[in-house]
Amino acid sequence: MNDMSPESYVTADGRTIGNVVMDMRDITLKFGGVTAIKDISFDIREGEIRAIIGPNGAGKSSMLNVISGFYTPQIGEIWYRGKKRPPMKPYQVARQGIARTFQNIALFEGMTVLDNVMTGRLTHMNASVISQALWWGKAQAEEIENREKVEKVIDFLEIQNIRKTPVGRLPYGLKKRVELARALAADPQILLLDEPMAGMNVEEKEDMSRFILDVNDEFGTTIVLIEHDMGVVMDLSDRVVVMDYGKKIGDGAPDDVRNNQAVIDAYLGVSH
Amino acid sequence: MEMLSKIFVEPFADMVAAPDFLMQVIWEGLVSGVLYALIALGFVLIFRSSRIFNFAQGIMVVFAALTLVGLHAMGIPAWVSVALTLVVMFIIAVAIERIVLRPLVGQPDIILFMATIGITLFLVGTGETIFGGENKVMITSELGIPTGDVVLEPFGGFLLLQHLDITVVISAALLVCALLVFLGKTQMGRAIRALGDDHQAALSVGISLQTIWVLVWFVSGIIALVTGIAWGARAGVSFALEIIAFKALPVLMLGGLESITGAIIGGLAIGVLEKMFEIYWGQPLLGGNTEVWFAYVLALGVLLFRPQGLFGEKIIERV
């Protein structure tokens, strides 16, 4: 299925990293004359924290949008759980168990935190429209079950005290956390995080790092994250893809990437 | 001085002197208010889920009522006609999503608004072709809606309530409660509200734009049918009903475009206020017929002081 060794292994801190769950093959994405992603291949293993880093405009967010179905690449294949994925709409990808957050926070501002997180359970909705309209039978049972799951997530991310607050009133850092809660409520197989720490202060960053590690540890969720903050990436991730001008210039464990000359030139060498 | 007294003193003296008549006026106002609120609800539902201001809501009321009466005229039993009309409203919802909305996804709001004007014209044309333009009678008794009245005697006076009006108020209240539960307490309802807030985020949690749009247009089709039956029973079924739908505009300005509570309170307030103004100020001082314009002037006043309406979301842009 792929060139990498398919066997699972155990990390130094005792987490089990499984087989390849998603394989991106020769992805090329163009917007008119601009090539955002040039012929990039990489894989994502079950249970790992996979980072995509690179300077501004490197194509990181485009890559995340390709994975989540917001963009469809002109060339290349996406293999998910051993099957080639046909072109899909974002909501179909979401229903496959891939949840995401956005760089510029996309929450439902007029709704409460609880309602926002509840929308994360929409992928698990089976009751018919009619049964929902009458709030009867299956719909009622489902609502209760969803609510239990959501309360667990809310507990886990320590946002109980703002459950009933409309999201529009929350400060930035908490909004990011609510967005993570909504994604987690879906019980995702893969969690995509687009700059989860952008614009946060040091304390908020530490909290967020802790939550990301806890999610991965506790639920075994595979996490793909894009991040600017190099320190954070190196501490958090198992493997790192480095992008620059739409091309892949490095791929490997944080330490390998750190010592890669092309990466140093493109990114680490530049002070920011 | 005499003028001031006519404006500020005499109307209130009249109200106190004949409380039973005041109650009658308020009741009549409430009944039209309920119908205004229902039409406004149809607007709110579509606006909440797609940010489209649906100009066609009024004609949907007419079309639903015409279809019902037309089907019954073909010899189909009344309640079967209702079911078939619902099927027709569903087909319209699917067609609107497929043919009109889907190709326009991502276009500016004003384009979508213009498209709903197109839908209006199309439905007017189709309706007149199929059912003809003449006035029709709503199949009130065939649907089992009672037509008598009750007389109450509050304060030793006289208060007449039409059975029809009571039925309208009760069924509208039930419909509104069902809608509130549906939107507030179910996942589907959350999906509808979510879609209105943020398209991208909605897609990322697995909400299908197409499904939700068909759903809200169908639900507002159901609301249109209920409104059509109620208003048709009072005033007959004709294309003039569409004009009544425009009364929903001041209701929306008063209540705010996003708020269901706003639509209900706005509708009731406008219904009652325009009736009271007509009876106590309009007829003695202005020669009557003020109900035609009163709601719009009121809405203008609201717009001056609270552009977002009494219950709408205030949009704060951060720089």
PDB file of C-alpha atoms in Angstrom, chain B residues 22-23 32 61 99 103 128 177 214 216 232 262 268 286 316:
ATOM      1  CA  LEU B  22     -61.465  47.460  23.907  1.00  0.00           C
ATOM      2  CA  MET B  23     -61.112  43.717  24.412  1.00  0.00           C
ATOM      3  CA  SER B  32     -54.519  39.343  12.310  1.00  0.00           C
ATOM      4  CA  VAL B  61     -49.133  31.435   0.824  1.00  0.00           C
ATOM      5  CA  ILE B  99     -32.838  25.038 -10.161  1.00  0.00           C
ATOM      6  CA  PRO B 103     -26.289  27.394  -9.147  1.00  0.00           C
ATOM      7  CA  GLU B 128     -52.943  31.899 -12.728  1.00  0.00           C
ATOM      8  CA  CYS B 177     -44.376  25.799  19.592  1.00  0.00           C
ATOM      9  CA  VAL B 214     -34.799  21.889   0.901  1.00  0.00           C
ATOM     10  CA  VAL B 216     -36.327  25.049   5.363  1.00  0.00           C
ATOM     11  CA  GLY B 232     -58.355  32.268   2.965  1.00  0.00           C
ATOM     12  CA  GLY B 262     -39.178  38.754  17.420  1.00  0.00           C
ATOM     13  CA  LEU B 268     -48.874  40.401  17.468  1.00  0.00           C
ATOM     14  CA  LEU B 286     -58.087  60.761  10.066  1.00  0.00           C
ATOM     15  CA  ILE B 316     -20.523  44.841  15.645  1.00  0.00           C
TER      16      ILE B 316
END
